[in-house]
Tab-separated table of C-alpha atoms in Angstrom:
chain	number	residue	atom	x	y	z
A	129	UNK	CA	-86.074	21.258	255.442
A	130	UNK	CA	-82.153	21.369	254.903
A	131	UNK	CA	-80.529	23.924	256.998
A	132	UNK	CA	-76.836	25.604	256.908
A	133	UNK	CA	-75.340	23.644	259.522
A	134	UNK	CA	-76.964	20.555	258.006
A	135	UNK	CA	-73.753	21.414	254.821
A	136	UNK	CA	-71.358	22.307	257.611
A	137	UNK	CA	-71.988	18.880	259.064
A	138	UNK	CA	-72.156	17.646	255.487
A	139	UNK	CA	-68.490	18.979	254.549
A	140	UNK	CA	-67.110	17.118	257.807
A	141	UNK	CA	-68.005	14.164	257.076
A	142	UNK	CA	-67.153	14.113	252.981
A	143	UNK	CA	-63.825	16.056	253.317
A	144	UNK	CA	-60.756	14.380	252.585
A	145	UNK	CA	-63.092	11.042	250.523
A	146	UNK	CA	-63.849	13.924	247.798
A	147	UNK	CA	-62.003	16.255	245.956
A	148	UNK	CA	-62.406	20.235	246.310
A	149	UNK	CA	-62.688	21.325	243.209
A	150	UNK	CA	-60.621	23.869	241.123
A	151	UNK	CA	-62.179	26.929	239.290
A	152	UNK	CA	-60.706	27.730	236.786
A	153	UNK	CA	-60.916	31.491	234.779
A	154	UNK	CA	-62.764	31.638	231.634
A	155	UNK	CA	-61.919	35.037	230.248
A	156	UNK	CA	-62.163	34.884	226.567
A	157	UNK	CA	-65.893	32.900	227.350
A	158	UNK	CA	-66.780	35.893	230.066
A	159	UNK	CA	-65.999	38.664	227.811
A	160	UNK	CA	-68.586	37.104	225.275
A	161	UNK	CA	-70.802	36.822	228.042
A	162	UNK	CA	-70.250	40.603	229.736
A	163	UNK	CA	-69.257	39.236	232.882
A	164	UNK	CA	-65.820	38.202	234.739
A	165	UNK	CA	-66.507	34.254	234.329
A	166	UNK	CA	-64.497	31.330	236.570
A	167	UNK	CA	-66.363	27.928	235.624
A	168	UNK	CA	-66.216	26.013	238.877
A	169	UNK	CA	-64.698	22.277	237.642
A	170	UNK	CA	-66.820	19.500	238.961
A	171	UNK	CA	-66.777	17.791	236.079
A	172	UNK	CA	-62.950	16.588	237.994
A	173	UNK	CA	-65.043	15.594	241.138
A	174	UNK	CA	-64.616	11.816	242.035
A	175	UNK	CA	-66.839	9.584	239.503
A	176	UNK	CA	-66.734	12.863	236.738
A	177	UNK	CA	-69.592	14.742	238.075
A	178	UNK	CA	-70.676	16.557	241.808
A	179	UNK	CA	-72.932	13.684	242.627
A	180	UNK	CA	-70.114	11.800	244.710
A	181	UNK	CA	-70.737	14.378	246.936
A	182	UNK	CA	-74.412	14.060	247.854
A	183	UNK	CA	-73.773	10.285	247.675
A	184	UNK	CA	-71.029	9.769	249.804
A	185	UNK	CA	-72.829	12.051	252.702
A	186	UNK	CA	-76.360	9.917	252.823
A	187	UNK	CA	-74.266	6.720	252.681
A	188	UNK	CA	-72.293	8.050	255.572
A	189	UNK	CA	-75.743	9.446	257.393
A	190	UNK	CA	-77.416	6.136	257.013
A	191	UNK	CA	-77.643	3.793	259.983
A	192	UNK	CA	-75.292	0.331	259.434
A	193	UNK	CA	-78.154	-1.577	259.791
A	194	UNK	CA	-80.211	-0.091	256.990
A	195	UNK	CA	-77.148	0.174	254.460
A	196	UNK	CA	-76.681	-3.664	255.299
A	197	UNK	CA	-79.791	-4.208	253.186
A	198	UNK	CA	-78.084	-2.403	250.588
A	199	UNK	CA	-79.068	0.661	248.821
A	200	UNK	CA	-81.045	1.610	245.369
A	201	UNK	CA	-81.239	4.497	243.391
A	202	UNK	CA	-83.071	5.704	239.513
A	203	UNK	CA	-80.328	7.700	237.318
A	204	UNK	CA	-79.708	8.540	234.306
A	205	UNK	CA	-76.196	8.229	234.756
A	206	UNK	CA	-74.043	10.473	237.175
A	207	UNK	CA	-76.063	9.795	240.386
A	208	UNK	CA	-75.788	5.987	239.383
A	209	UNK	CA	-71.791	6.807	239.799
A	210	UNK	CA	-71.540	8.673	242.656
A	211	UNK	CA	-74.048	6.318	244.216
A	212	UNK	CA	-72.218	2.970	243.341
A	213	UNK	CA	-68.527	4.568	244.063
A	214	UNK	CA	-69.944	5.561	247.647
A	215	UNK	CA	-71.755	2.047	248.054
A	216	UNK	CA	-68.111	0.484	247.258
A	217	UNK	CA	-66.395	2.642	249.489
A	218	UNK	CA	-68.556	1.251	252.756
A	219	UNK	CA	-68.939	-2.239	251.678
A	220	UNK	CA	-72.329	-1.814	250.532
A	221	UNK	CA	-74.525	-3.322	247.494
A	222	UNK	CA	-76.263	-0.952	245.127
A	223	UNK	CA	-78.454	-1.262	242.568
A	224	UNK	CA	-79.167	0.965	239.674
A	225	UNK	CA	-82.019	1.229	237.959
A	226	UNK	CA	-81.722	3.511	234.246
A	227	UNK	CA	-83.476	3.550	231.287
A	228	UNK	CA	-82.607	1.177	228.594
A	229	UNK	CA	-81.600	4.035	226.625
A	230	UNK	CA	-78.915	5.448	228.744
A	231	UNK	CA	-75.996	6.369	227.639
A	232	UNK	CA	-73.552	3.118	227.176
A	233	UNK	CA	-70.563	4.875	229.211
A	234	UNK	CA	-72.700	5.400	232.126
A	235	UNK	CA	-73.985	2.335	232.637
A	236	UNK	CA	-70.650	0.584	232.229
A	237	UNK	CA	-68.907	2.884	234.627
A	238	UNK	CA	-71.102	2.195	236.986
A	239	UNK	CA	-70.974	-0.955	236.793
A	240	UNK	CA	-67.102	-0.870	236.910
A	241	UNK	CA	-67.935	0.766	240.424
A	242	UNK	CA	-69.233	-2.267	241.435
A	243	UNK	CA	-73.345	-1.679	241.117
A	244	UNK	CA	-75.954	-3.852	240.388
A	245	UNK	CA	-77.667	-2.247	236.929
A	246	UNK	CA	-81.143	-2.794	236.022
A	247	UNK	CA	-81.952	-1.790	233.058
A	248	UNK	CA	-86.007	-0.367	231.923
A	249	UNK	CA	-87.471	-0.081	228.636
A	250	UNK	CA	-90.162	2.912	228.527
A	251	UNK	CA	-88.550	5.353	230.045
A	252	UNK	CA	-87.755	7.716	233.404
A	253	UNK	CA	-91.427	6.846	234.518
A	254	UNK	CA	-90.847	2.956	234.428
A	255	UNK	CA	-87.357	3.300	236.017
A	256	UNK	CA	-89.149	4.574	238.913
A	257	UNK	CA	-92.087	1.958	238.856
A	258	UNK	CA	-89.522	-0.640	238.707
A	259	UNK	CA	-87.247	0.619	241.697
A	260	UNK	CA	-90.323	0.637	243.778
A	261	UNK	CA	-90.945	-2.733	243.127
A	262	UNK	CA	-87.188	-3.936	243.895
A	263	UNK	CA	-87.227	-1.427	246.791
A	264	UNK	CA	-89.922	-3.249	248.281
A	265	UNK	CA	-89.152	-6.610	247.478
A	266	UNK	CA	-85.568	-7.071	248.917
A	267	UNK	CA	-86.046	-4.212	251.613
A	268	UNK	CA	-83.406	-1.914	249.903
A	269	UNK	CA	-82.739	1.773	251.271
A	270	UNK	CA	-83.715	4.062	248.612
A	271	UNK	CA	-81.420	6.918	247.713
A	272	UNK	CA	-83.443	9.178	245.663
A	273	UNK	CA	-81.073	11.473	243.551
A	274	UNK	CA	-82.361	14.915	244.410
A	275	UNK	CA	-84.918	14.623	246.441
A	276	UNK	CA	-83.189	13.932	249.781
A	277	UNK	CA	-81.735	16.594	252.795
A	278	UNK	CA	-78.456	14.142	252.985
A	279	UNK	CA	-77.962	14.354	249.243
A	280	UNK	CA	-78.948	18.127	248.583
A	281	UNK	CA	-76.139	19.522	252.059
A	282	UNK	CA	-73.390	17.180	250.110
A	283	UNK	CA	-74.535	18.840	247.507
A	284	UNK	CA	-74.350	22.140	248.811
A	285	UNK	CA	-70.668	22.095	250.047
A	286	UNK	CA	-70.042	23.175	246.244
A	287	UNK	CA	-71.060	26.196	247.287
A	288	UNK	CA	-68.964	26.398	250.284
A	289	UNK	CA	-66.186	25.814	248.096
A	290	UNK	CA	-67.539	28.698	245.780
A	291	UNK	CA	-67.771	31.346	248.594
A	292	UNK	CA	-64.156	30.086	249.766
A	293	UNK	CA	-62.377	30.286	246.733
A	294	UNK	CA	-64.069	33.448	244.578
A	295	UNK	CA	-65.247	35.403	248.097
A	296	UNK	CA	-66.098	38.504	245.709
A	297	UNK	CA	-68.551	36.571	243.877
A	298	UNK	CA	-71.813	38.399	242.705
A	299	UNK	CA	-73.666	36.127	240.895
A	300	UNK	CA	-73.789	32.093	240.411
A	301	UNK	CA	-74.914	30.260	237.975
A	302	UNK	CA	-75.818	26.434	237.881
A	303	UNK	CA	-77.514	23.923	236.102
A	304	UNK	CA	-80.828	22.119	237.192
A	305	UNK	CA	-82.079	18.562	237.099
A	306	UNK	CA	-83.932	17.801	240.026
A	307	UNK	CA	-83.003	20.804	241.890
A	308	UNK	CA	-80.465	18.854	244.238
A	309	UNK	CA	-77.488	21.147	243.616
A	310	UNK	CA	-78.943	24.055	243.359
A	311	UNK	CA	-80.681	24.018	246.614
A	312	UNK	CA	-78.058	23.095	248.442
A	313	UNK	CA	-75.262	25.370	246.202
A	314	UNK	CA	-78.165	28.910	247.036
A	315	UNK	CA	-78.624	27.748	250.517
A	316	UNK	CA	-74.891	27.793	251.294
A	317	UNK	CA	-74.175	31.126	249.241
A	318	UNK	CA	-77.010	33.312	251.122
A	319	UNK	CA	-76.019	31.706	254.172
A	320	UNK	CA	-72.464	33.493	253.846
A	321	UNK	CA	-73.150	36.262	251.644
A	322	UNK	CA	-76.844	37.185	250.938
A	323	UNK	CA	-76.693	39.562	248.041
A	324	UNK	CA	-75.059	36.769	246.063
A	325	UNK	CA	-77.416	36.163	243.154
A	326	UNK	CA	-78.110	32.359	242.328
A	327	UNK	CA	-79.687	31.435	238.754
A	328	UNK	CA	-80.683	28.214	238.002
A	329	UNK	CA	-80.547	26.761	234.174
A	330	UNK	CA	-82.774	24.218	232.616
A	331	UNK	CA	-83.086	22.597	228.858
A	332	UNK	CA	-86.133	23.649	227.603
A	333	UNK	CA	-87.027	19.952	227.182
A	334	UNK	CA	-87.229	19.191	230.583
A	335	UNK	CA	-88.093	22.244	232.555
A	336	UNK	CA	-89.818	20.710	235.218
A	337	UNK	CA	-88.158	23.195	237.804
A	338	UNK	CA	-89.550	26.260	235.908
A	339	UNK	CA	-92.736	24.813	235.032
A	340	UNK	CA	-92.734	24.510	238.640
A	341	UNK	CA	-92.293	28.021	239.600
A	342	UNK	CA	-95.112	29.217	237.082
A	343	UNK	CA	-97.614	26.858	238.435
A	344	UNK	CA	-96.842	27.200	241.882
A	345	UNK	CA	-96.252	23.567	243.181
A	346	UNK	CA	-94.244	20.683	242.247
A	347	UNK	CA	-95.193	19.117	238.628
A	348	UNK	CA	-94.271	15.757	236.790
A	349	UNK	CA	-93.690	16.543	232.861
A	350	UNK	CA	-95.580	13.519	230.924
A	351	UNK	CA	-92.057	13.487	228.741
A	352	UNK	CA	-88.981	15.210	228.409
A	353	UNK	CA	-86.225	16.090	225.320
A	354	UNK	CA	-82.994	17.287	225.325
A	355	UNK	CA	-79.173	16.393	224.817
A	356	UNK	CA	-78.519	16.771	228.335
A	357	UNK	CA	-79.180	13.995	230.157
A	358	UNK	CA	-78.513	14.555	233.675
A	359	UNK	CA	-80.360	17.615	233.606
A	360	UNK	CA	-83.884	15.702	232.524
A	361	UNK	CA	-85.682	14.411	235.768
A	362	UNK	CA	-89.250	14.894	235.002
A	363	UNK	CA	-90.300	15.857	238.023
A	364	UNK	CA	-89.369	18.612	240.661
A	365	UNK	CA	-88.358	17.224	244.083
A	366	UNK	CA	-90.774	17.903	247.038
A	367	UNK	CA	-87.685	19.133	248.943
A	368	UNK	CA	-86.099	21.032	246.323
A	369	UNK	CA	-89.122	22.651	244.656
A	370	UNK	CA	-89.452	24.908	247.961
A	371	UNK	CA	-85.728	25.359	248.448
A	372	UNK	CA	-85.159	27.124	245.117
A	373	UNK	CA	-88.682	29.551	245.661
A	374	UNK	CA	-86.861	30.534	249.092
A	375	UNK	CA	-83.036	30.951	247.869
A	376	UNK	CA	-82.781	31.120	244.058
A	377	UNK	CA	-83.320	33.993	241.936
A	378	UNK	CA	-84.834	32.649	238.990
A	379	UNK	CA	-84.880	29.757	236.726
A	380	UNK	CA	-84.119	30.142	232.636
A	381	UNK	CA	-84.430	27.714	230.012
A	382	UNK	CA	-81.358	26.808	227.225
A	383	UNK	CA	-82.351	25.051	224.169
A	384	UNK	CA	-79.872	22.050	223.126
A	385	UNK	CA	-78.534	23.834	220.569
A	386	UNK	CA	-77.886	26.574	222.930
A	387	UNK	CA	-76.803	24.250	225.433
A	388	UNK	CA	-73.920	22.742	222.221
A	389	UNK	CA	-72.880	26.026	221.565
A	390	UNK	CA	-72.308	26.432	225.275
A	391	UNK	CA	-70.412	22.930	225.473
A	392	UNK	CA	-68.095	23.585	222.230
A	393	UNK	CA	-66.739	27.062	224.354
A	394	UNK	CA	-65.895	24.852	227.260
A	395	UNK	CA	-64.101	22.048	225.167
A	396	UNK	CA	-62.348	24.415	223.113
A	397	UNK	CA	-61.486	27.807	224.918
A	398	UNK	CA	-61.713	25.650	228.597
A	399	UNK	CA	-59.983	22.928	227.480
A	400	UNK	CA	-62.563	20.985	230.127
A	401	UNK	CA	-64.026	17.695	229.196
A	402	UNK	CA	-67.767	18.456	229.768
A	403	UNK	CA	-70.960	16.962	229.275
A	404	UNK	CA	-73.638	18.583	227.730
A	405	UNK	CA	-75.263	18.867	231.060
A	406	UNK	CA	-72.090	20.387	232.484
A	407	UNK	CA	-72.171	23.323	229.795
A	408	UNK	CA	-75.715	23.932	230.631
A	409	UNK	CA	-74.847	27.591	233.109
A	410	UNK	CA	-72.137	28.464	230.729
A	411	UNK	CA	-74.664	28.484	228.122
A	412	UNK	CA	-77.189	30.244	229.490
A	413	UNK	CA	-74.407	33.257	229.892
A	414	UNK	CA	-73.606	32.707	226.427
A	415	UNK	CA	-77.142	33.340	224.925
A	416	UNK	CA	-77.607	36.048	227.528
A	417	UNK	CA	-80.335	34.648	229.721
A	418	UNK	CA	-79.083	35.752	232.697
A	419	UNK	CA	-79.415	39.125	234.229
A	420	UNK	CA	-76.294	40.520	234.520
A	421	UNK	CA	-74.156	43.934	235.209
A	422	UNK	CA	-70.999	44.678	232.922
A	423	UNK	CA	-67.643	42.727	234.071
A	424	UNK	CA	-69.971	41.005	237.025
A	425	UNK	CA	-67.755	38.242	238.782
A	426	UNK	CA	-69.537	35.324	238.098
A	427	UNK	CA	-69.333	31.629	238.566
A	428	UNK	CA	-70.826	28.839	236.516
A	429	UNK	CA	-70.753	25.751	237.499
A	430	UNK	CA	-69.316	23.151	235.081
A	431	UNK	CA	-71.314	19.967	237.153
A	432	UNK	CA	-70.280	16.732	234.979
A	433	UNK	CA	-68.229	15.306	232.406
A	434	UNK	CA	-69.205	11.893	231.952
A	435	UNK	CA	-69.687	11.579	228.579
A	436	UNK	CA	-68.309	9.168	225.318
A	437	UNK	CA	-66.567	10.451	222.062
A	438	UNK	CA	-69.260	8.888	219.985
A	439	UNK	CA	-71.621	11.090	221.524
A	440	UNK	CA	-69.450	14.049	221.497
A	441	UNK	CA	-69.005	13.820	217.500
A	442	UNK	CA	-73.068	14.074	217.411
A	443	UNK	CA	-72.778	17.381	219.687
A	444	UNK	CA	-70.341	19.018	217.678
């Protein structure tokens, strides 16, 4: 199980290789929303998204003599990033495996970070099949995207950055994939100030996280749909499935066209550059799916912005 100190040690190691984020205020958004809202900018984190961070700390963690085997990883796009910039910076080789459908930008920014991309027809289920099989077959280190205690305390210096820079915060609010940032974002908040509140958001296409929660255990969805990408793992992680039950409040779904109408008030009132999984906390604030009091001070988190125009003029 990740612990506090296991982010302390986490920050140490990342700071000064990764950027500390701005956040930014959102006023006109917040007083839609009821609350006092700052949108916490990773979307300007190193390789557009918070994944550097989680990346950078297990490539860091790992022994030389494992990472000289090199390193793989399944993504649907921003992992794949953060992944293959980290992999560059220690001299390391990295392969990606993403569905064929992926989005075009992702795939060729990371391979402009240097990875090896392998590309699967049939889907998230496949990708994994096929990782397996390279993992095994050229002894690569696997870097799972969520589901790892050096990825989820990079992950969670966000929130040490949170706590730092909005120390009257009352309530947080963050997207979920795999539960990676979240667990490590909650963990960090209680650990400083307990009475924070910590919602996570899901599409409702790819709730694995909540479906989670109802049943009581980790589940695998047999498929998932939705416009946000990143946020459409179909599976909760082992680690992260207990994490959450111990430090996060609840779990609501968006639909996608909640989740657009979410994205168009960042792009245009914002002026931030997000992806739809990025606008996923802003909109659950937006349709009012989060329990809130009047003028709260909240903080969404804003998580990625890796996304092409031609997919932005479907969104909007």
């Amino acid at each position: 199980m990740v612990e506090f100190g296991d982010i302390l040690a986490a920050r140490e190691a990342i700071s000064g290789k990764v950027r500390q984020t701005p956040v930014f205020s959102a006023t006109r958004i917040g007083q839609r929303a009821g609350v006092r809202l700052q949108l916490k900018a990773e979307l300007l984190q190193k390789t557009g998204s918070f994944k550097a961070r989680g990346a950078l700390n297990a490539i860091l963690h790992t022994p030389r003599e494992q990472l000289a085997r090199g390193v793989i990883a399944v993504s649907a796009g921003n992992h794949a990033q953060g992944l293959a910039w980290a992999a560059r910076q220690a001299g390391v080789r990295c392969v990606i495996v993403m569905a064929a459908s992926a989005s075009r930008a992702k795939i060729a920014a990371t391979e402009g970070y240097g990875a090896e991309v392998v590309l699967v027809e049939g889907g998230v289920t496949a990708s994994f099949e096929r990782a397996a099989e390279l993992e095994r077959a050229e002894g690569l280190v696997n870097i799972h995207g969520f589901d790892n205690p050096l990825i989820i305390a990079g992950q969670g210096t966000v929130g040490l950055e949170i706590m730092e820079q909005v120390p009257g915060v009352e309530l947080i609010v963050c997207p979920v994939g795999g539960g990676g940032l979240i667990s490590g974002v909650a963990l960090a908040a209680k650990s400083l100030k307990p009475s924070v509140r910590v919602y996570g958001v899901e599409p409702e296409g790819a709730s694995a996280m909540r479906q989670s929660w109802d049943r009581g255990e980790p589940v695998t969805l047999s498929s998932v749909n939705t416009i946000a990408d990143g946020l459409a793992p179909p599976m909760a992680g082992r680690l992260t499935y207990p994490l959450t039950r111990r430090y996060v409040d609840d779990i609501v779904t968006v639909s996608d066209e909640e989740i657009a109408t979410g994205l168009r008030a960042i792009l245009t009132e914002a002026k931030l550059y997000a992806e739809p999984s990025g606008a996923a906390a802003t909109a659950a604030l937006l349709a009012d799916k989060i329990p809130h009091q009047p003028g709260e001070l909240t903080v969404a988190i804003v998580s990625g912005g890796n996304m092409d125009l031609e997919r932005l003029k479907t969104l909007i």
